[in-house]
Short mmCIF file of C-alpha atoms and ligand atoms in Angstrom, two decimals:
data_model
loop_
_atom_site.label_atom_id
_atom_site.label_comp_id
_atom_site.label_asym_id
_atom_site.label_seq_id
_atom_site.Cartn_x
_atom_site.Cartn_y
_atom_site.Cartn_z
CA UNK A 4 28.07 14.43 -8.86
CA UNK A 5 27.96 10.90 -7.46
CA UNK A 6 25.16 8.42 -7.96
CA UNK A 7 22.15 9.11 -5.79
CA UNK A 8 20.69 6.19 -3.84
CA UNK A 9 17.33 6.60 -2.08
CA UNK A 10 16.81 4.33 0.93
CA UNK A 11 13.50 3.95 2.76
CA UNK A 12 13.11 2.44 6.23
CA UNK A 13 9.70 1.39 7.54
CA UNK A 14 8.30 1.60 11.06
CA UNK A 15 9.65 -1.74 12.31
CA UNK A 16 13.16 -0.83 11.14
CA UNK A 17 13.17 2.36 13.27
CA UNK A 18 11.04 1.07 16.16
CA UNK A 19 13.57 1.92 18.93
CA UNK A 20 16.92 3.61 19.36
CA UNK A 21 18.83 0.33 18.91
CA UNK A 22 17.17 -0.20 15.54
CA UNK A 23 17.76 3.44 14.58
CA UNK A 24 21.48 2.88 15.25
CA UNK A 25 21.33 -0.16 12.97
CA UNK A 26 19.68 1.95 10.23
CA UNK A 27 22.32 4.68 10.66
CA UNK A 28 25.03 2.08 9.99
CA UNK A 29 23.28 0.89 6.80
CA UNK A 30 22.97 4.50 5.61
CA UNK A 31 26.60 5.36 6.39
CA UNK A 32 27.77 2.19 4.68
CA UNK A 33 26.04 3.29 1.46
CA UNK A 34 27.60 6.76 1.73
CA UNK A 35 31.07 5.29 2.32
CA UNK A 36 30.74 3.42 -0.96
CA UNK A 37 30.90 6.82 -2.66
CA UNK A 38 27.19 7.39 -3.22
CA UNK A 39 25.02 10.37 -2.36
CA UNK A 40 22.34 9.14 0.01
CA UNK A 41 18.79 10.36 0.55
CA UNK A 42 16.92 8.52 3.29
CA UNK A 43 13.15 8.40 3.79
CA UNK A 44 11.76 7.18 7.09
CA UNK A 45 8.41 6.17 8.53
CA UNK A 46 7.15 6.81 12.05
CA UNK A 47 8.64 4.59 14.77
CA UNK A 48 6.97 1.19 15.26
CA UNK A 49 3.21 1.48 15.70
CA UNK A 50 3.26 5.26 16.25
CA UNK A 51 0.80 6.02 13.44
CA UNK A 52 -1.65 3.38 14.72
CA UNK A 53 -1.49 4.91 18.22
CA UNK A 54 -2.12 8.39 16.83
CA UNK A 55 -5.12 7.17 14.80
CA UNK A 56 -6.50 5.39 17.86
CA UNK A 57 -6.28 8.52 19.98
CA UNK A 58 -7.97 10.62 17.29
CA UNK A 59 -10.97 8.29 17.10
CA UNK A 60 -11.22 8.12 20.89
CA UNK A 61 -11.79 11.86 20.87
CA UNK A 62 -13.95 12.13 17.77
CA UNK A 63 -15.65 9.33 15.77
CA UNK A 64 -15.39 11.43 12.61
CA UNK A 65 -12.19 13.49 12.85
CA UNK A 66 -11.55 16.08 10.16
CA UNK A 67 -9.03 15.14 7.50
CA UNK A 68 -7.02 18.29 8.11
CA UNK A 69 -6.53 17.57 11.82
CA UNK A 70 -5.78 13.90 11.14
CA UNK A 71 -2.99 14.98 8.80
CA UNK A 72 -1.68 17.51 11.34
CA UNK A 73 -1.52 14.66 13.87
CA UNK A 74 -0.27 11.77 11.75
CA UNK A 75 2.51 13.77 10.10
CA UNK A 76 4.18 14.23 13.49
CA UNK A 77 5.25 10.56 13.69
CA UNK A 78 7.71 10.82 10.82
CA UNK A 79 9.14 14.09 12.21
CA UNK A 80 10.32 12.26 15.31
CA UNK A 81 12.10 9.58 13.25
CA UNK A 82 13.97 11.98 10.94
CA UNK A 83 15.51 13.95 13.80
CA UNK A 84 16.54 10.83 15.74
CA UNK A 85 18.02 9.08 12.70
CA UNK A 86 19.94 12.23 11.72
CA UNK A 87 21.43 12.43 15.24
CA UNK A 88 22.43 8.75 15.01
CA UNK A 89 24.14 9.35 11.62
CA UNK A 90 25.95 12.42 12.97
CA UNK A 91 27.13 10.32 15.93
CA UNK A 92 28.87 8.06 13.39
CA UNK A 93 30.87 11.07 12.20
CA UNK A 94 28.95 11.91 9.03
CA UNK A 95 27.33 15.16 7.96
CA UNK A 96 23.55 14.79 7.88
CA UNK A 97 20.46 16.98 7.85
CA UNK A 98 16.75 16.21 8.30
CA UNK A 99 13.86 17.84 6.42
CA UNK A 100 10.11 17.53 6.64
CA UNK A 101 8.04 17.62 3.45
CA UNK A 102 7.36 21.37 3.69
CA UNK A 103 11.07 22.13 4.01
CA UNK A 104 11.87 20.07 0.90
CA UNK A 105 8.85 21.16 -1.12
CA UNK A 106 7.01 17.85 -1.59
CA UNK A 107 3.84 19.33 -3.09
CA UNK A 108 0.60 17.39 -3.15
CA UNK A 109 -2.94 17.97 -4.29
CA UNK A 110 -5.27 19.57 -1.77
CA UNK A 111 -6.76 16.33 -0.42
CA UNK A 112 -6.44 15.15 3.14
CA UNK A 113 -5.37 11.64 4.28
CA UNK A 114 -4.70 10.31 0.74
CA UNK A 115 -3.08 13.09 -1.25
CA UNK A 116 -1.13 12.46 -4.43
CA UNK A 117 2.28 14.03 -5.00
CA UNK A 118 2.25 16.65 -7.75
CA UNK A 119 5.78 18.02 -7.65
CA UNK A 120 9.03 17.77 -5.68
CA UNK A 121 11.54 20.60 -5.50
CA UNK A 122 15.10 19.30 -5.75
CA UNK A 123 17.30 22.44 -5.49
CA UNK A 124 17.75 22.31 -1.74
CA UNK A 125 18.36 18.56 -1.82
CA UNK A 126 21.00 18.83 -4.54
CA UNK A 127 22.74 21.68 -2.70
CA UNK A 128 22.91 19.68 0.53
CA UNK A 129 24.11 16.56 -1.28
CA UNK A 130 26.85 18.57 -2.98
CA UNK A 131 27.97 19.69 0.50
CA UNK A 132 28.51 16.01 1.34
CA UNK A 133 25.49 15.69 3.60
CA UNK A 134 23.27 12.66 4.00
CA UNK A 135 19.66 13.84 3.77
CA UNK A 136 16.91 12.34 5.93
CA UNK A 137 13.35 13.12 4.82
CA UNK A 138 10.00 12.50 6.50
CA UNK A 139 7.97 10.03 4.44
CA UNK A 140 4.17 9.90 4.14
CA UNK A 141 3.67 13.68 4.28
CA UNK A 142 3.34 16.53 1.84
CA UNK A 143 2.37 20.16 1.62
CA UNK A 144 -0.20 21.91 -0.57
CA UNK A 145 0.44 25.14 -2.46
CA UNK A 146 -1.46 26.92 0.34
CA UNK A 147 0.87 25.51 2.98
CA UNK A 148 -1.54 22.89 4.33
CA UNK A 149 -0.04 19.63 5.60
CA UNK A 150 -1.27 16.45 3.88
CA UNK A 151 -0.53 12.73 4.11
CA UNK A 152 -0.38 10.19 1.31
CA UNK A 153 -2.43 7.35 2.81
CA UNK A 154 -1.33 4.53 5.13
CA UNK A 155 1.91 2.94 4.00
CA UNK A 156 2.64 6.05 1.90
CA UNK A 157 6.31 6.46 2.85
CA UNK A 158 7.16 3.96 0.10
CA UNK A 159 5.60 6.39 -2.36
CA UNK A 160 7.52 9.34 -0.89
CA UNK A 161 10.77 7.42 -1.41
CA UNK A 162 10.05 6.37 -4.98
CA UNK A 163 8.81 9.83 -5.95
CA UNK A 164 12.00 11.37 -4.52
CA UNK A 165 14.07 8.80 -6.41
CA UNK A 166 12.24 9.76 -9.61
CA UNK A 167 12.65 13.51 -9.03
CA UNK A 168 16.35 13.15 -8.24
CA UNK A 169 16.95 10.70 -11.07
CA UNK A 170 18.37 8.30 -8.48
CA UNK A 171 20.25 5.22 -9.52
CA UNK A 172 18.16 3.00 -7.24
CA UNK A 173 15.49 3.07 -4.59
CA UNK A 174 15.89 0.49 -1.84
CA UNK A 175 12.87 -0.19 0.37
CA UNK A 176 14.24 -1.66 3.60
CA UNK A 177 11.63 -3.52 5.64
CA UNK A 178 11.15 -6.43 8.06
CA UNK A 179 11.08 -9.20 5.42
CA UNK A 180 13.89 -9.94 3.01
CA UNK A 181 11.86 -9.41 -0.15
CA UNK A 182 8.54 -9.89 -1.88
CA UNK A 183 7.10 -13.36 -1.32
CA UNK A 184 4.47 -15.37 -3.18
CA UNK A 185 2.16 -14.42 -0.33
CA UNK A 186 2.43 -12.81 3.11
CA UNK A 187 5.02 -14.98 4.92
CA UNK A 188 3.22 -14.22 8.19
CA UNK A 189 0.22 -16.15 6.81
CA UNK A 190 2.12 -18.88 4.94
CA UNK A 191 5.57 -19.25 6.56
CA UNK A 192 6.79 -21.44 3.67
CA UNK A 193 5.95 -18.88 0.97
CA UNK A 194 8.66 -18.53 -1.71
CA UNK A 195 10.78 -15.41 -2.05
CA UNK A 196 10.75 -13.88 -5.53
CA UNK A 197 14.14 -12.74 -6.88
CA UNK A 198 12.31 -10.43 -9.24
CA UNK A 199 8.77 -9.46 -10.08
CA UNK A 200 7.40 -7.26 -12.85
CA UNK A 201 5.97 -3.79 -12.13
CA UNK A 202 2.60 -5.01 -13.42
CA UNK A 203 2.39 -8.04 -11.12
CA UNK A 204 3.71 -6.07 -8.15
CA UNK A 205 1.13 -3.36 -8.78
CA UNK A 206 -1.69 -5.91 -8.75
CA UNK A 207 -0.24 -7.64 -5.66
CA UNK A 208 0.01 -4.32 -3.82
CA UNK A 209 -3.51 -3.27 -4.83
CA UNK A 210 -4.76 -6.68 -3.74
CA UNK A 211 -3.47 -6.12 -0.21
CA UNK A 212 0.20 -7.25 -0.18
CA UNK A 213 1.18 -4.27 1.93
CA UNK A 214 4.91 -4.84 1.54
CA UNK A 215 4.77 -1.96 -0.99
CA UNK A 216 2.31 0.95 -1.18
CA UNK A 217 0.52 0.54 -4.57
CA UNK A 218 1.27 4.11 -5.66
CA UNK A 219 4.99 3.54 -5.08
CA UNK A 220 4.94 0.81 -7.71
CA UNK A 221 2.91 3.00 -10.08
CA UNK A 222 5.45 5.82 -9.63
CA UNK A 223 8.44 3.49 -10.06
CA UNK A 224 6.99 2.23 -13.33
CA UNK A 225 6.20 5.71 -14.58
CA UNK A 226 9.67 7.13 -13.85
CA UNK A 227 11.57 3.87 -14.53
CA UNK A 228 13.01 3.82 -11.01
CA UNK A 229 14.83 0.55 -10.29
CA UNK A 230 13.13 -0.58 -7.08
CA UNK A 231 14.29 -3.20 -4.60
CA UNK A 232 12.62 -4.60 -1.47
CA UNK A 233 15.13 -5.84 1.09
CA UNK A 234 15.59 -6.49 4.80
CA UNK A 235 17.05 -3.96 7.22
CA UNK A 236 17.86 -6.89 9.49
CA UNK A 237 19.80 -8.95 6.91
CA UNK A 238 21.52 -6.54 4.55
CA UNK A 239 23.63 -9.21 2.83
CA UNK A 240 20.46 -10.38 1.06
CA UNK A 241 19.74 -8.50 -2.18
CA UNK A 242 15.99 -8.94 -1.74
CA UNK A 243 13.54 -8.66 -4.62
CA UNK A 244 13.99 -6.47 -7.67
CA UNK A 245 10.89 -4.93 -9.23
CA UNK A 246 11.64 -4.85 -12.94
CA UNK A 247 10.22 -3.74 -16.26
CA UNK A 248 10.00 -6.98 -18.14
CA UNK A 249 9.74 -10.45 -16.68
CA UNK A 250 10.79 -13.67 -18.43
CA UNK A 251 9.32 -13.94 -21.90
CA UNK A 252 7.92 -17.39 -21.15
CA UNK A 253 6.29 -17.70 -17.78
CA UNK A 254 6.07 -21.20 -16.37
CA UNK A 255 3.80 -20.61 -13.42
CA UNK A 256 0.39 -19.11 -14.17
CA UNK A 257 0.13 -17.57 -10.71
CA UNK A 258 2.96 -15.48 -9.22
CA UNK A 259 1.33 -14.64 -5.90
CA UNK A 260 -1.70 -14.69 -3.62
CA UNK A 261 -2.87 -11.70 -1.55
CA UNK A 262 -5.61 -10.91 0.90
CA UNK A 263 -7.11 -7.55 1.74
CA UNK A 264 -8.98 -7.17 5.02
CA UNK A 265 -9.43 -3.42 4.77
CA UNK A 266 -12.52 -3.36 2.58
CA UNK A 267 -16.20 -3.10 3.38
CA UNK A 268 -19.08 -4.24 1.16
CA UNK A 269 -22.06 -1.97 0.56
CA UNK A 270 -25.29 -2.97 -1.19
CA UNK A 271 -27.75 -0.33 -2.36
CA UNK A 272 -31.00 -2.26 -2.84
CA UNK A 273 -33.94 -1.65 -5.16
CA UNK A 274 -32.55 1.12 -7.35
CA UNK A 275 -35.01 2.00 -10.16
CA UNK A 276 -33.54 0.60 -13.39
CA UNK A 277 -33.16 3.83 -15.36
CA UNK A 278 -30.15 5.26 -17.22
CA UNK A 279 -27.75 7.27 -15.07
CA UNK A 280 -28.36 5.67 -11.67
CA UNK A 281 -24.88 4.11 -11.46
CA UNK A 282 -23.35 7.41 -12.60
CA UNK A 283 -25.21 9.30 -9.85
CA UNK A 284 -24.20 6.76 -7.18
CA UNK A 285 -20.52 6.46 -8.06
CA UNK A 286 -20.22 10.09 -9.14
CA UNK A 287 -21.29 11.20 -5.65
CA UNK A 288 -18.66 8.95 -4.04
CA UNK A 289 -15.95 10.08 -6.49
CA UNK A 290 -16.68 13.73 -5.75
CA UNK A 291 -15.68 13.05 -2.14
CA UNK A 292 -12.56 11.16 -3.22
CA UNK A 293 -13.86 7.74 -2.28
CA UNK A 294 -12.42 4.99 -4.51
CA UNK A 295 -14.62 2.02 -5.32
CA UNK A 296 -13.05 -1.37 -5.96
CA UNK A 297 -15.36 -4.29 -6.87
CA UNK A 298 -18.79 -3.56 -8.38
CA UNK A 299 -21.69 -5.88 -9.20
CA UNK A 300 -25.06 -4.80 -10.55
CA UNK A 301 -27.84 -7.38 -10.42
CA UNK A 302 -30.28 -8.02 -13.29
CA UNK A 303 -33.32 -5.75 -13.19
CA UNK A 304 -36.26 -7.46 -11.46
CA UNK A 305 -39.14 -7.70 -13.96
CA UNK A 306 -42.05 -6.67 -11.75
CA UNK A 307 -40.50 -3.82 -9.77
CA UNK A 308 -38.03 -2.84 -12.52
CA UNK A 309 -35.33 -2.27 -9.91
CA UNK A 310 -31.87 -3.73 -9.34
CA UNK A 311 -29.27 -3.88 -6.57
CA UNK A 312 -25.75 -2.53 -6.81
CA UNK A 313 -23.08 -4.02 -4.55
CA UNK A 314 -19.61 -2.53 -4.28
CA UNK A 315 -16.60 -2.37 -1.98
CA UNK A 316 -14.70 0.61 -0.57
CA UNK A 317 -11.94 1.04 1.97
CA UNK A 318 -13.12 0.91 5.59
CA UNK A 319 -11.58 4.26 6.38
CA UNK A 320 -14.01 5.88 3.92
CA UNK A 321 -17.11 4.31 5.49
CA UNK A 322 -18.22 7.20 7.77
CA UNK A 323 -18.05 9.64 4.86
CA UNK A 324 -19.72 7.15 2.48
CA UNK A 325 -22.65 6.59 4.85
CA UNK A 326 -23.59 10.27 4.78
CA UNK A 327 -23.27 10.44 0.98
CA UNK A 328 -25.31 7.27 0.47
CA UNK A 329 -28.20 8.53 2.57
CA UNK A 330 -28.63 11.51 0.24
CA UNK A 331 -28.08 9.36 -2.89
CA UNK A 332 -30.77 6.99 -1.62
CA UNK A 333 -33.26 9.87 -1.50
CA UNK A 334 -32.21 11.14 -4.92
CA UNK A 335 -32.51 7.71 -6.58
CA UNK A 336 -35.56 6.65 -4.61
CA UNK A 337 -33.65 3.48 -3.71
CA UNK A 338 -34.35 0.93 -0.97
CA UNK A 339 -32.20 -0.27 1.93
CA UNK A 340 -28.47 0.21 2.23
CA UNK A 341 -26.70 -2.86 3.64
CA UNK A 342 -23.16 -2.69 5.00
CA UNK A 343 -20.95 -5.71 5.70
CA UNK A 344 -17.55 -5.27 7.32
CA UNK A 345 -16.96 -8.98 7.83
CA UNK A 346 -15.37 -9.55 4.43
CA UNK A 347 -11.98 -10.22 2.83
CA UNK A 348 -10.82 -9.90 -0.75
CA UNK A 349 -8.61 -12.80 -1.87
CA UNK A 350 -6.69 -12.43 -5.12
CA UNK A 351 -4.42 -14.53 -7.29
CA UNK A 352 -2.04 -12.60 -9.52
CA UNK A 353 0.17 -13.63 -12.42
CA UNK A 354 1.09 -12.50 -15.92
CA UNK A 355 1.16 -16.21 -16.77
CA UNK A 356 -2.63 -16.48 -16.52
CA UNK A 357 -3.14 -14.52 -19.76
CA UNK A 358 -4.62 -16.83 -22.38
CA UNK A 359 -4.33 -19.80 -20.03
CA UNK A 360 -7.81 -21.23 -19.43
CA UNK A 361 -8.80 -22.97 -16.21
CA UNK A 362 -7.10 -20.69 -13.69
CA UNK A 363 -10.33 -19.04 -12.55
CA UNK A 364 -12.18 -22.36 -12.32
CA UNK A 365 -9.32 -23.87 -10.27
CA UNK A 366 -9.59 -20.93 -7.87
CA UNK A 367 -13.37 -21.28 -7.53
CA UNK A 368 -13.17 -25.09 -7.11
CA UNK A 369 -10.48 -24.73 -4.45
CA UNK A 370 -12.60 -22.28 -2.48
CA UNK A 371 -15.71 -24.46 -2.90
CA UNK A 372 -13.97 -27.64 -1.76
CA UNK A 373 -12.96 -25.77 1.40
CA UNK A 374 -16.58 -24.67 1.94
CA UNK A 375 -15.70 -21.04 1.32
CA UNK A 376 -18.55 -19.05 -0.16
CA UNK A 377 -17.78 -16.48 -2.89
CA UNK A 378 -19.79 -13.24 -2.59
CA UNK A 379 -18.32 -11.18 -5.44
CA UNK A 380 -15.80 -11.78 -8.23
CA UNK A 381 -13.72 -9.35 -10.26
CA UNK A 382 -10.97 -9.92 -12.78
CA UNK A 383 -8.27 -8.10 -14.72
CA UNK A 384 -5.97 -9.57 -17.35
CA UNK A 385 -3.55 -10.77 -14.68
CA UNK A 386 -5.69 -10.95 -11.52
CA UNK A 387 -8.75 -12.78 -10.20
CA UNK A 388 -10.28 -11.54 -6.95
CA UNK A 389 -13.03 -13.11 -4.84
CA UNK A 390 -14.81 -11.52 -1.94
CA UNK A 391 -15.32 -14.01 0.90
CA UNK A 392 -16.09 -14.03 4.64
CA UNK A 393 -13.27 -12.59 6.73
CA UNK A 394 -12.89 -15.69 8.92
CA UNK A 395 -12.05 -17.76 5.82
CA UNK A 396 -9.27 -15.43 4.61
CA UNK A 397 -6.20 -17.26 5.91
CA UNK A 398 -7.57 -20.68 4.94
CA UNK A 399 -8.23 -19.38 1.40
CA UNK A 400 -4.71 -17.92 1.08
CA UNK A 401 -3.07 -21.14 2.33
CA UNK A 402 -5.02 -23.50 0.08
CA UNK A 403 -4.71 -21.32 -3.05
CA UNK A 404 -0.97 -20.93 -2.40
CA UNK A 405 -0.67 -24.71 -2.26
CA UNK A 406 -2.91 -25.46 -5.27
CA UNK A 407 -0.91 -23.11 -7.50
CA UNK A 408 2.42 -24.67 -6.40
CA UNK A 409 3.89 -21.60 -4.77
CA UNK A 410 5.27 -23.23 -1.64
CA UNK A 411 9.04 -23.33 -1.11
CA UNK A 412 9.01 -25.78 1.79
CA UNK A 413 11.42 -23.48 3.67
CA UNK A 414 10.36 -21.08 6.43
CA UNK A 415 10.77 -17.40 5.55
CA UNK A 416 12.60 -14.99 7.84
CA UNK A 417 10.28 -12.32 9.21
CA UNK A 418 12.05 -10.01 11.63
CA UNK A 419 11.29 -7.41 14.15
CA UNK A 420 7.69 -8.28 14.85
CA UNK A 421 6.19 -5.70 17.18
CA UNK A 422 3.42 -6.33 19.67
CA UNK A 423 -0.02 -5.41 18.32
CA UNK A 424 -1.58 -2.13 19.42
P1 ADP B 651 7.24 -1.28 6.66
O1 ADP B 651 6.85 -0.82 8.04
O2 ADP B 651 8.70 -1.58 6.54
O3 ADP B 651 6.73 -0.38 5.59
P2 ADP B 651 5.06 -3.10 6.17
O4 ADP B 651 4.48 -3.73 7.39
O5 ADP B 651 4.33 -2.00 5.52
O6 ADP B 651 6.56 -2.70 6.49
O7 ADP B 651 5.31 -4.23 5.05
C1 ADP B 651 6.02 -5.40 5.35
C2 ADP B 651 5.05 -6.53 5.68
O8 ADP B 651 4.28 -6.83 4.50
C3 ADP B 651 5.70 -7.84 6.01
O9 ADP B 651 6.05 -7.92 7.37
C4 ADP B 651 4.65 -8.87 5.61
O10 ADP B 651 3.93 -9.37 6.71
C5 ADP B 651 3.69 -8.10 4.71
N1 ADP B 651 3.44 -8.73 3.41
C6 ADP B 651 2.20 -8.89 2.86
N2 ADP B 651 2.29 -9.52 1.68
C7 ADP B 651 3.61 -9.75 1.46
C8 ADP B 651 4.34 -10.37 0.39
N3 ADP B 651 3.72 -10.87 -0.69
N4 ADP B 651 5.68 -10.43 0.49
C9 ADP B 651 6.32 -9.92 1.57
N5 ADP B 651 5.70 -9.34 2.61
C10 ADP B 651 4.35 -9.25 2.56
N1 LIG B 652 3.66 5.92 9.13
C1 LIG B 652 2.72 5.76 8.05
C2 LIG B 652 1.86 4.53 8.29
O1 LIG B 652 2.04 3.83 9.29
C3 LIG B 652 3.37 5.72 6.70
C4 LIG B 652 4.26 4.53 6.43
O2 LIG B 652 4.67 3.85 7.37
O3 LIG B 652 4.58 4.29 5.27
O4 LIG B 652 0.99 4.26 7.51
MG1 MG B 653 4.88 -0.22 4.59
#
């Protein structure tokens, strides 16, 4: 059997038939080099955004099951069209949705995790010389229910398939030619990274650098899948390699800056300061599959013996969280619940900040000297995140990028920009 290469193409890369033809040529080129090729595609252009918009126009709180039924259709359009385009170039090709392959997920709607992938059918089709085109972002439960993996999840489909098939490489083709020190749409002179470690990439992705879905990096690390981010518009460029071990000595303390505008801050005020209140609060959210990111608990006030707990969650979970919090409020005998959607999380990431003092203070001073107020702070060994007002997000990214010497002075190439929905 030949080497298996998994290629993934995002929405911008398959936005219209011209671009699908371009993708078909990239796929066929890989096949003609003697490799077996498995392709994963996203929905065309802004299709998923349009589908979400329609759902919320009809129902402010659509059920997860119906959302998944709807959103999974976008990728089904792309696989059939791309397969036709490959066949038109004279190659054998076949498209499969997740149910046809057997991409099994847990029984959770709109953010399911992959549990298992059946490979028999894929291997049989590859051995018949076919190029296989698979719908990203979707899965199927044991009971035959359709699920999706969360926005941006096609990256994870591709890496998981690469892991299951023991592929030689997984190439994520997108509209930028690699991973940059920050979003090149925010800082056009950001520097392209030739390589970045799984750990740093994982933190960057979690911090909002949506060039890779965080779980795709997790999966690549777990299954040792060599992962590359490259441009579908400039295939001569080898892009950025996500690798196991970075340089032993790291010169720059900060490898990248990211901003995340998808979070919302919730404060539960005046919670009686007794053991178990945080467990009740976060346990109730966890039971409904709501992930919490930053958390701050205030000191207990002496007279009332109560404290406040502030935390952030993803905006998409807010309707569900509101209902849960109302009942938790009753249970805990807590005070007001305050919700703020006008926030952004700004993070600096770098393995080089370990044991290097002064990085956090430089970040805080930079934000202060730009009159940017910090509302919450969280840290990991290789990341410092600050919650700030949304309108300050781009200014914060630009100034931090400059202060930590990440600028290349050369404008990055960002292709295929689509009009906003
Ligand atoms: P696709 O549709 O191909 O999955 P995405 O829009 O999900 O593409 O991801 C690519 C986009 O990620 C880029 O256009 C860029 O604006 C954004 N991005 C954010 N942070 C970074 C970063 N650090 N490096 C490169 N791109 C980034
Ligand atoms: N189409 C899905 C989305 O827009 C999945 C993906 O593109 O990765 O989120
Ligand atoms: Mg993406």
